[in-house]
Amino acid sequence: MSSTVLASPRQRWTGLAVLVLAVTVVALDATVLSLAIPSISETLEPSGTQLLWIGDSYSFVLAGLLVSMGSLSDRIGRKKLLLIGAAAFGAASLLAAYAPSAGWLILARALLGVAGATIMPSTLSLIRGLFPDDRERATAIGIWGAAATAGAALGPVVGGVLLEHFWWGSVFLLNIPILLLLLVLGAWLLPESKDPKPGRWDVLSVALSMAGVIGTVYAIKEAAAHGVARWDVPVAFVLGVTALTVFVRRQLRLETPLLDVRLFRDRRFTAAVLASLIALIGLSGVVFVTSQYLQLVRGYEPLRAGMAELPAFVGAVVGGLLTARLVRRTGARAALTGCLLAMGLGVGMLGWLQQDTTYLLLAASFLLVGTAEGVVYTLGADLVLSASPADKAGAASAVSETAYELGTALGIALVGSVVGSIYAGGLVVPAGTDPAAAARAGESLGAAVETAHALPQGVAEPLLASARESFTHGMNSAGLLAAVLLIGAAAMAWRLLRGLDTPTSAVAEVTTATAVEVPAPEKPQNPQKSEKVDA
């Protein structure tokens, strides 16, 4: 890897602070809009489908481009791509803040996803160049992971504060000063690094990866929302799976692949990617629906709703910072599996939540889920990085980030669609309600609340009562579904990481028990593949 390592410890840790700024703003943008959904529903009047796309278009595009951008950062320079992405993120934030329609906002969120895809892989791969020492790098990754998970958990809190005083577009304007600071400090403090022999950037592979991810996720999302009867759902699924299959086969043939799919032979790598993916499905879906529950069912103001989700932020910070110590005590296998089970328990608690349930149950759920996710995300990133060659750090990091963003998008799509389906099926519209108003109320809870404002009190009150009850039932079912997924992920991680059940201070010390099925050579040819990295 071609890089210029910062000389002094002070410069290295200051450089890490810059990368923390970058990852925080990207993670924050994935969830900061959650509390603004009721306000957006009232102002832009999106349909139920548009509302889901406003929530997940950012993560869909981000997930579709991360692998390509990670590989590009290995070629043109990670610092250069990070700064380009930061500037583009700022421009897209302005477009989103002043969106005049739902379609405009969806497009602006997609552009934010394009820009975010250039930022995320660069942050993790630059850490590898900044911190050549294993133990220092483990601490740095812990801080980075805490920033990423805390940024996502902090989104509703920040959104609540802003919405208390400003309009919904202010949640995007917050990005501008942070990105300006990132551009100035990043240009000054960060070293440049890239693959010295990157080879050709295969444009066809880029197109295949993006088409495969977006096509498959779109099909899953629409199938969950509307079933498979619509012609575009099976078509999108077949095209997406075909594109991914061709992509994998092409990577195996290319001399310099966009993504070295052979990394998945390492069971650490596979377990980390799948664990991150499923964990984020549960977390992001829960954040999406509970933000609406707090405001539209319990009647919290945006600021109070944001503060109600603060335990998730606190837990994410604590979990990320304590990951290395936890792994030294229990081993990577037990830490990853145990935290996935803890997430499942926390998310499953939502299955018993009612309209008047004490807040303590919700706070306990947020705290447990946030803490466990902080460990899962940080440990997963460390396992991915330790399993990959240094000169391919950008592309490998992009796989970890793709799992994160794909999980976020799928979580909003699947959980949101389950809640929406149960809500629509359980809503009872009072007799005599105008058909247009009834149809509008059936689209989403936010639409029902808005519709009720224009109806007589005798009709509005039973409509709101039915809407809130139906939404709560949908959230209960979605919470139990997410819990089952997380328990399944824990079983998968336990199986893939067998042999890591003894406590260790470094993840890679157990590489021989967890990695490829093919016997390792007596002396590794690439020292990076056997380096020891603290979790």
XYZ file of C-alpha atoms in Angstrom:
535
model
C 0.000 0.000 0.000
C 1.314 3.376 -0.969
C 0.857 5.706 1.969
C 2.420 8.420 4.030
C 1.960 7.599 7.701
C 1.621 10.597 10.000
C 4.743 10.959 12.120
C 3.541 11.771 15.612
C 0.866 10.113 17.748
C -0.843 13.488 18.147
C -1.180 13.858 14.382
C -2.466 10.292 14.007
C -5.223 10.738 16.577
C -6.138 14.147 15.188
C -6.406 12.521 11.769
C -8.714 9.911 13.303
C -10.912 12.724 14.621
C -11.328 13.934 11.035
C -12.376 10.450 9.917
C -14.814 10.256 12.834
C -16.394 13.495 11.585
C -16.831 11.930 8.147
C -18.366 8.659 9.289
C -20.620 10.408 11.801
C -22.193 12.733 9.241
C -22.885 9.846 6.829
C -24.342 7.623 9.567
C -26.346 10.514 10.976
C -28.002 11.139 7.627
C -29.368 7.592 7.529
C -31.609 8.182 10.568
C -31.864 11.946 11.139
C -34.932 12.085 8.895
C -36.926 9.549 10.939
C -38.544 12.106 13.264
C -39.234 14.426 10.340
C -41.509 11.896 8.608
C -44.735 13.333 10.122
C -43.700 16.881 9.146
C -42.746 15.773 5.626
C -46.061 13.932 5.291
C -47.907 17.127 6.127
C -45.798 19.428 3.912
C -45.018 17.359 0.792
C -47.968 14.942 0.988
C -46.091 11.827 -0.233
C -47.874 8.548 -0.900
C -47.161 5.563 1.325
C -44.668 4.185 -1.211
C -42.971 7.578 -1.616
C -42.646 7.788 2.158
C -40.703 4.508 2.219
C -38.507 5.686 -0.677
C -37.757 8.942 1.145
C -36.548 6.801 4.024
C -34.463 4.276 2.121
C -33.394 5.740 -1.270
C -30.282 7.075 0.470
C -29.248 3.666 1.773
C -30.197 1.818 -1.430
C -27.921 3.933 -3.622
C -25.195 3.992 -0.983
C -25.230 0.199 -0.772
C -25.244 -0.173 -4.557
C -22.141 1.967 -5.036
C -19.976 1.187 -2.009
C -18.045 -1.703 -3.543
C -17.346 0.293 -6.699
C -16.275 3.380 -4.771
C -14.144 1.338 -2.384
C -12.276 -0.114 -5.330
C -12.003 3.345 -6.905
C -10.473 4.724 -3.702
C -7.775 2.021 -3.899
C -6.950 3.325 -7.381
C -7.151 7.132 -7.296
C -6.391 7.663 -3.610
C -8.511 7.329 -0.500
C -7.948 10.869 0.744
C -8.762 12.348 -2.660
C -12.030 10.436 -2.990
C -12.982 11.266 0.611
C -12.633 15.008 -0.021
C -14.473 14.835 -3.354
C -17.290 12.946 -1.667
C -17.488 15.439 1.200
C -17.936 18.348 -1.234
C -20.617 16.449 -3.179
C -22.389 15.502 0.063
C -22.661 19.162 0.989
C -24.162 20.089 -2.395
C -26.709 17.257 -2.206
C -27.643 18.305 1.343
C -28.651 21.742 0.027
C -30.844 20.120 -2.642
C -32.569 17.963 -0.033
C -33.118 20.808 2.436
C -35.119 22.857 -0.047
C -36.934 20.021 -1.857
C -40.318 21.318 -3.116
C -41.869 17.878 -3.645
C -41.606 14.246 -2.546
C -40.028 13.230 -5.865
C -37.387 15.948 -5.517
C -36.553 14.792 -1.976
C -36.215 11.168 -3.093
C -33.806 12.247 -5.852
C -31.789 14.438 -3.469
C -31.540 11.561 -0.990
C -30.285 9.310 -3.789
C -27.587 11.885 -4.653
C -26.613 11.957 -0.987
C -26.194 8.190 -1.278
C -23.830 8.583 -4.239
C -21.708 11.065 -2.294
C -21.823 8.985 0.884
C -20.530 5.956 -1.030
C -17.298 7.837 -1.727
C -16.807 8.710 1.950
C -17.473 5.532 3.937
C -14.905 3.062 2.480
C -12.169 5.705 2.570
C -12.566 6.318 6.308
C -11.943 2.730 7.403
C -9.149 2.051 4.890
C -7.330 5.283 5.863
C -7.277 4.058 9.460
C -5.126 1.165 8.322
C -2.559 3.593 6.905
C -2.713 5.921 9.910
C -2.220 3.177 12.513
C 0.325 0.510 11.525
C 0.510 -0.705 15.137
C -2.016 -3.480 15.797
C -3.108 -2.360 19.262
C -3.417 1.308 18.312
C -5.422 0.335 15.245
C -7.781 -1.775 17.362
C -8.477 1.232 19.585
C -8.927 3.469 16.526
C -11.404 1.050 14.953
C -13.304 0.933 18.242
C -13.631 4.722 18.230
C -14.563 4.684 14.527
C -17.201 2.012 15.119
C -18.617 3.916 18.089
C -18.893 7.037 15.910
C -20.696 5.134 13.139
C -23.260 3.440 15.366
C -23.623 6.470 17.622
C -24.170 8.690 14.579
C -27.064 6.520 13.481
C -28.464 6.400 17.025
C -27.981 10.152 17.508
C -29.911 10.976 14.321
C -33.358 11.072 15.955
C -32.049 13.187 18.848
C -30.492 15.771 16.538
C -33.576 15.706 14.337
C -35.793 16.277 17.358
C -33.805 19.307 18.507
C -33.871 20.887 15.048
C -37.537 20.143 14.395
C -38.461 21.747 17.677
C -37.246 25.100 16.337
C -36.988 24.848 12.530
C -38.587 23.167 9.511
C -37.761 19.627 8.410
C -35.148 20.741 5.833
C -32.914 21.962 8.662
C -31.813 18.385 9.358
C -29.875 18.499 6.073
C -28.399 21.970 6.561
C -26.670 20.660 9.694
C -24.300 18.778 7.359
C -22.837 21.915 5.780
C -20.629 23.270 8.626
C -19.466 19.747 9.521
C -18.450 19.032 5.919
C -16.634 22.367 5.577
C -14.607 21.495 8.673
C -13.958 18.041 7.246
C -12.664 19.470 3.953
C -10.252 21.875 5.665
C -8.892 19.479 8.286
C -8.873 16.481 5.936
C -6.767 18.250 3.324
C -4.311 19.266 6.041
C -4.062 16.213 8.300
C -4.846 13.056 6.367
C -2.180 11.107 4.445
C -2.847 9.859 0.936
C -2.833 6.117 0.332
C -3.752 3.833 -2.550
C -2.977 0.514 -4.168
C 0.423 0.872 -5.929
C -0.665 -1.624 -8.623
C -4.411 -1.165 -8.883
C -4.964 -2.465 -12.401
C -7.874 -1.436 -14.601
C -11.119 -0.199 -13.024
C -13.634 -2.484 -14.691
C -16.672 -0.379 -15.661
C -18.774 -3.451 -16.499
C -18.206 -4.803 -12.986
C -19.326 -1.460 -11.566
C -22.561 -1.600 -13.576
C -23.188 -5.246 -12.648
C -22.677 -4.671 -8.916
C -24.965 -1.661 -8.807
C -27.665 -3.300 -10.942
C -27.484 -6.467 -8.863
C -27.768 -4.798 -5.469
C -30.440 -2.263 -6.398
C -32.485 -4.717 -8.481
C -32.545 -7.395 -5.796
C -33.298 -4.981 -2.954
C -36.024 -3.257 -4.980
C -37.707 -6.614 -5.610
C -37.572 -7.567 -1.930
C -38.942 -4.175 -0.895
C -41.832 -4.165 -3.360
C -42.681 -7.816 -2.668
C -42.933 -7.063 1.044
C -45.133 -4.048 0.354
C -47.351 -5.266 -2.492
C -46.729 -8.997 -2.995
C -45.259 -10.737 -6.034
C -48.265 -10.345 -8.303
C -46.939 -7.171 -9.927
C -44.855 -7.902 -13.023
C -41.949 -5.652 -12.022
C -41.209 -7.556 -8.794
C -40.143 -10.929 -10.292
C -38.491 -9.157 -13.236
C -36.395 -6.972 -10.928
C -35.487 -9.964 -8.761
C -34.372 -12.117 -11.702
C -32.380 -9.266 -13.222
C -30.766 -8.442 -9.876
C -29.776 -12.011 -9.059
C -28.522 -12.563 -12.624
C -26.408 -9.398 -12.443
C -24.891 -10.472 -9.106
C -24.140 -13.960 -10.448
C -22.419 -12.570 -13.532
C -20.556 -10.089 -11.314
C -19.153 -12.859 -9.091
C -18.082 -14.986 -12.051
C -16.426 -12.002 -13.705
C -14.482 -11.162 -10.528
C -13.106 -14.701 -10.420
C -11.798 -14.312 -13.984
C -10.342 -10.804 -13.794
C -6.657 -10.382 -12.975
C -7.476 -7.277 -10.898
C -11.108 -7.694 -9.782
C -13.283 -4.878 -8.515
C -13.962 -7.073 -5.474
C -11.902 -10.107 -4.544
C -14.800 -12.471 -3.829
C -12.293 -15.065 -2.614
C -12.246 -13.081 0.643
C -15.514 -14.843 1.472
C -13.562 -18.086 1.815
C -12.363 -16.667 5.118
C -15.085 -17.516 7.611
C -14.249 -14.457 9.729
C -14.971 -12.250 6.737
C -18.235 -13.995 5.866
C -19.495 -14.070 9.454
C -18.688 -10.371 9.965
C -20.430 -9.271 6.770
C -23.584 -11.324 7.364
C -23.776 -10.344 11.030
C -23.522 -6.645 10.161
C -26.164 -6.996 7.460
C -28.762 -8.739 9.635
C -28.048 -6.589 12.696
C -28.737 -3.423 10.735
C -31.971 -4.866 9.318
C -33.245 -5.118 12.874
C -31.848 -1.804 14.119
C -32.833 0.479 11.224
C -36.322 -0.960 10.937
C -36.925 -0.441 14.636
C -35.684 3.171 14.526
C -37.927 3.872 11.528
C -41.138 2.646 13.171
C -40.476 3.667 16.782
C -39.855 7.271 15.749
C -43.361 7.349 14.273
C -44.768 5.469 17.272
C -43.398 8.006 19.743
C -44.813 11.009 17.888
C -47.997 9.754 16.281
C -49.138 7.126 18.803
C -47.829 8.464 22.118
C -48.103 12.122 21.076
C -44.499 13.166 21.872
C -43.144 16.400 20.445
C -40.104 15.886 18.121
C -37.573 16.955 20.774
C -39.080 14.692 23.420
C -39.206 11.800 20.942
C -35.547 12.323 20.098
C -34.566 12.373 23.754
C -36.599 9.201 24.292
C -34.274 7.420 21.843
C -31.129 8.740 23.575
C -30.403 5.412 25.362
C -29.629 3.878 21.956
C -26.981 6.557 21.368
C -25.412 6.070 24.798
C -25.375 2.311 24.331
C -23.798 2.552 20.871
C -20.924 4.670 22.185
C -20.290 2.369 25.138
C -20.519 -0.780 23.017
C -18.109 0.488 20.362
C -15.501 1.620 22.897
C -15.660 -1.582 24.967
C -15.450 -3.985 22.023
C -11.702 -4.637 22.274
C -11.895 -5.336 26.020
C -14.907 -7.625 25.576
C -13.183 -9.663 22.868
C -10.027 -10.031 24.980
C -12.145 -11.476 27.785
C -14.560 -13.704 25.865
C -13.176 -14.205 22.348
C -14.588 -12.902 19.086
C -17.017 -15.802 18.636
C -18.730 -15.377 21.989
C -18.768 -11.563 21.725
C -20.350 -11.481 18.279
C -22.872 -14.229 18.980
C -23.839 -12.913 22.406
C -24.414 -9.387 21.134
C -26.570 -10.600 18.249
C -28.699 -12.499 20.775
C -28.879 -9.388 22.973
C -30.057 -7.360 19.979
C -32.699 -9.978 19.286
C -33.921 -9.749 22.884
C -34.010 -5.942 22.778
C -35.861 -5.789 19.468
C -38.216 -8.584 20.518
C -39.322 -6.487 23.502
C -41.173 -4.303 21.017
C -43.511 -7.228 20.408
C -45.194 -6.453 23.746
C -45.278 -2.670 23.399
C -48.736 -1.079 23.574
C -49.982 2.487 23.282
C -49.766 3.084 27.038
C -46.790 0.861 27.934
C -44.366 2.436 30.413
C -41.448 4.221 28.762
C -38.992 2.193 30.859
C -39.597 -0.867 28.653
C -38.836 1.146 25.523
C -35.744 2.735 27.108
C -34.426 -0.706 28.109
C -34.958 -1.929 24.557
C -33.122 1.064 23.076
C -30.197 0.713 25.497
C -29.793 -3.022 24.926
C -30.067 -2.792 21.132
C -27.697 0.213 20.901
C -25.001 -1.349 23.095
C -25.085 -4.686 21.295
C -25.072 -3.043 17.873
C -22.014 -0.971 18.860
C -20.101 -4.196 19.509
C -21.407 -6.029 16.421
C -20.558 -3.195 14.048
C -17.084 -2.499 15.475
C -16.088 -6.153 15.739
C -17.445 -6.852 12.264
C -15.375 -4.018 10.765
C -12.238 -5.268 12.528
C -12.768 -8.860 11.341
C -13.238 -7.666 7.751
C -10.142 -5.460 7.848
C -7.910 -8.108 9.455
C -8.970 -10.704 6.873
C -8.045 -8.568 3.847
C -4.699 -7.573 2.255
C -3.596 -4.017 3.050
C -3.524 -2.897 -0.581
C -7.179 -3.914 -0.984
C -8.352 -2.224 2.209
C -10.690 0.153 0.379
C -12.559 -2.586 -1.466
C -12.728 -4.833 1.613
C -13.929 -1.973 3.801
C -16.574 -1.249 1.180
C -17.982 -4.769 1.634
C -18.405 -4.107 5.362
C -20.048 -0.751 4.662
C -22.251 -2.291 1.954
C -23.576 -4.755 4.514
C -24.237 -1.840 6.874
C -26.102 0.274 4.328
C -27.863 -2.665 2.692
C -29.048 -3.719 6.126
C -30.304 -0.184 6.769
C -32.195 -0.094 3.471
C -33.639 -3.586 3.881
C -34.604 -2.878 7.475
C -36.644 0.183 6.514
C -38.105 -1.616 3.498
C -39.007 -4.904 5.188
C -40.019 -3.644 8.625
C -41.747 -0.600 7.132
C -43.603 -2.781 4.653
C -44.700 -5.282 7.334
C -45.972 -2.471 9.534
C -47.677 -0.792 6.568
C -49.361 -4.003 5.464
C -50.706 -4.836 8.933
C -51.730 -1.219 9.440
C -53.708 -1.081 6.193
C -55.362 -4.439 6.898
C -56.381 -3.538 10.448
C -57.541 0.055 9.927
C -61.272 0.533 10.455
C -62.612 3.654 8.760
C -65.817 5.006 10.389
C -68.966 4.831 8.274
C -69.723 7.987 6.346
C -66.054 8.940 5.802
C -65.361 10.423 2.382
C -63.829 7.681 0.131
C -60.878 9.901 -0.818
C -60.159 10.653 2.836
C -60.484 6.955 3.712
C -58.024 5.994 0.976
C -55.591 8.646 2.154
C -55.839 7.475 5.777
C -55.061 3.913 4.694
C -51.679 4.869 3.210
C -49.844 5.507 6.499
C -50.335 6.543 10.116
C -49.053 10.031 9.296
C -51.626 10.352 6.517
C -54.383 9.213 8.915
C -53.404 11.851 11.473
C -53.385 14.538 8.782
C -56.729 13.346 7.375
C -58.336 13.352 10.822
C -57.603 17.070 11.220
C -60.083 17.828 8.425
C -62.860 15.509 9.679
C -65.634 16.123 12.239
C -64.679 15.120 15.785
C -67.155 12.247 15.854
C -65.423 10.658 12.870
C -61.855 11.789 13.549
C -61.532 10.262 17.011
C -62.489 6.665 16.115
C -60.347 6.896 12.958
C -57.301 7.975 14.976
C -57.930 5.301 17.634
C -58.101 2.567 14.975
C -55.057 3.921 13.128
C -52.903 4.004 16.257
C -53.988 0.535 17.338
C -53.306 -0.937 13.883
C -49.892 0.719 13.689
C -48.956 -0.612 17.130
C -49.969 -4.152 16.116
C -47.826 -3.821 13.006
C -44.865 -2.658 15.094
C -45.326 -5.618 17.459
C -45.187 -8.083 14.550
C -42.209 -6.322 12.967
C -40.305 -6.400 16.273
C -40.832 -10.151 16.659
C -39.823 -10.739 13.019
C -36.605 -8.752 13.474
C -35.878 -10.695 16.677
C -36.142 -14.009 14.819
C -33.725 -12.729 12.144
C -31.196 -11.699 14.791
C -31.405 -15.023 16.608
C -30.798 -16.732 13.265
C -27.791 -14.456 12.685
C -26.400 -15.434 16.089
C -26.659 -19.132 15.212
C -24.946 -18.456 11.866
C -22.085 -16.532 13.515
C -21.602 -19.246 16.141
C -21.257 -21.875 13.430
C -18.985 -19.876 11.124
C -16.657 -18.770 13.924
C -16.272 -22.168 15.574
C -12.797 -22.402 17.030
C -12.881 -18.836 18.367
C -14.390 -19.782 21.710
C -11.235 -19.212 23.782
C -10.564 -15.672 25.017
C -7.946 -13.847 22.997
C -6.528 -10.356 22.809
C -6.265 -10.329 19.067
C -8.770 -11.517 16.495
C -6.137 -12.776 14.078
C -4.471 -14.997 16.675
C -7.180 -17.537 15.915
C -7.033 -17.156 12.136
C -6.030 -20.754 11.595
C -9.177 -21.935 13.347
C -11.535 -19.697 11.469
C -10.280 -18.880 8.047
C -10.212 -20.745 4.783
C -10.992 -24.392 4.424
C -7.802 -24.872 2.368
C -4.735 -25.695 4.526
C -2.541 -22.652 5.046
C 1.078 -22.688 3.846
C 3.745 -23.047 6.489
C 4.908 -19.480 5.918
C 2.389 -16.935 4.670
C 3.436 -15.174 1.493
C 1.416 -12.093 2.322
C 2.100 -10.971 5.901
C -1.003 -8.801 5.849
C -3.262 -11.841 5.694
C -1.921 -13.171 8.999
C -1.389 -9.951 10.843
C -2.714 -9.731 14.373
C -5.352 -7.154 14.965
C -7.082 -6.412 18.232
C -10.830 -6.367 18.087
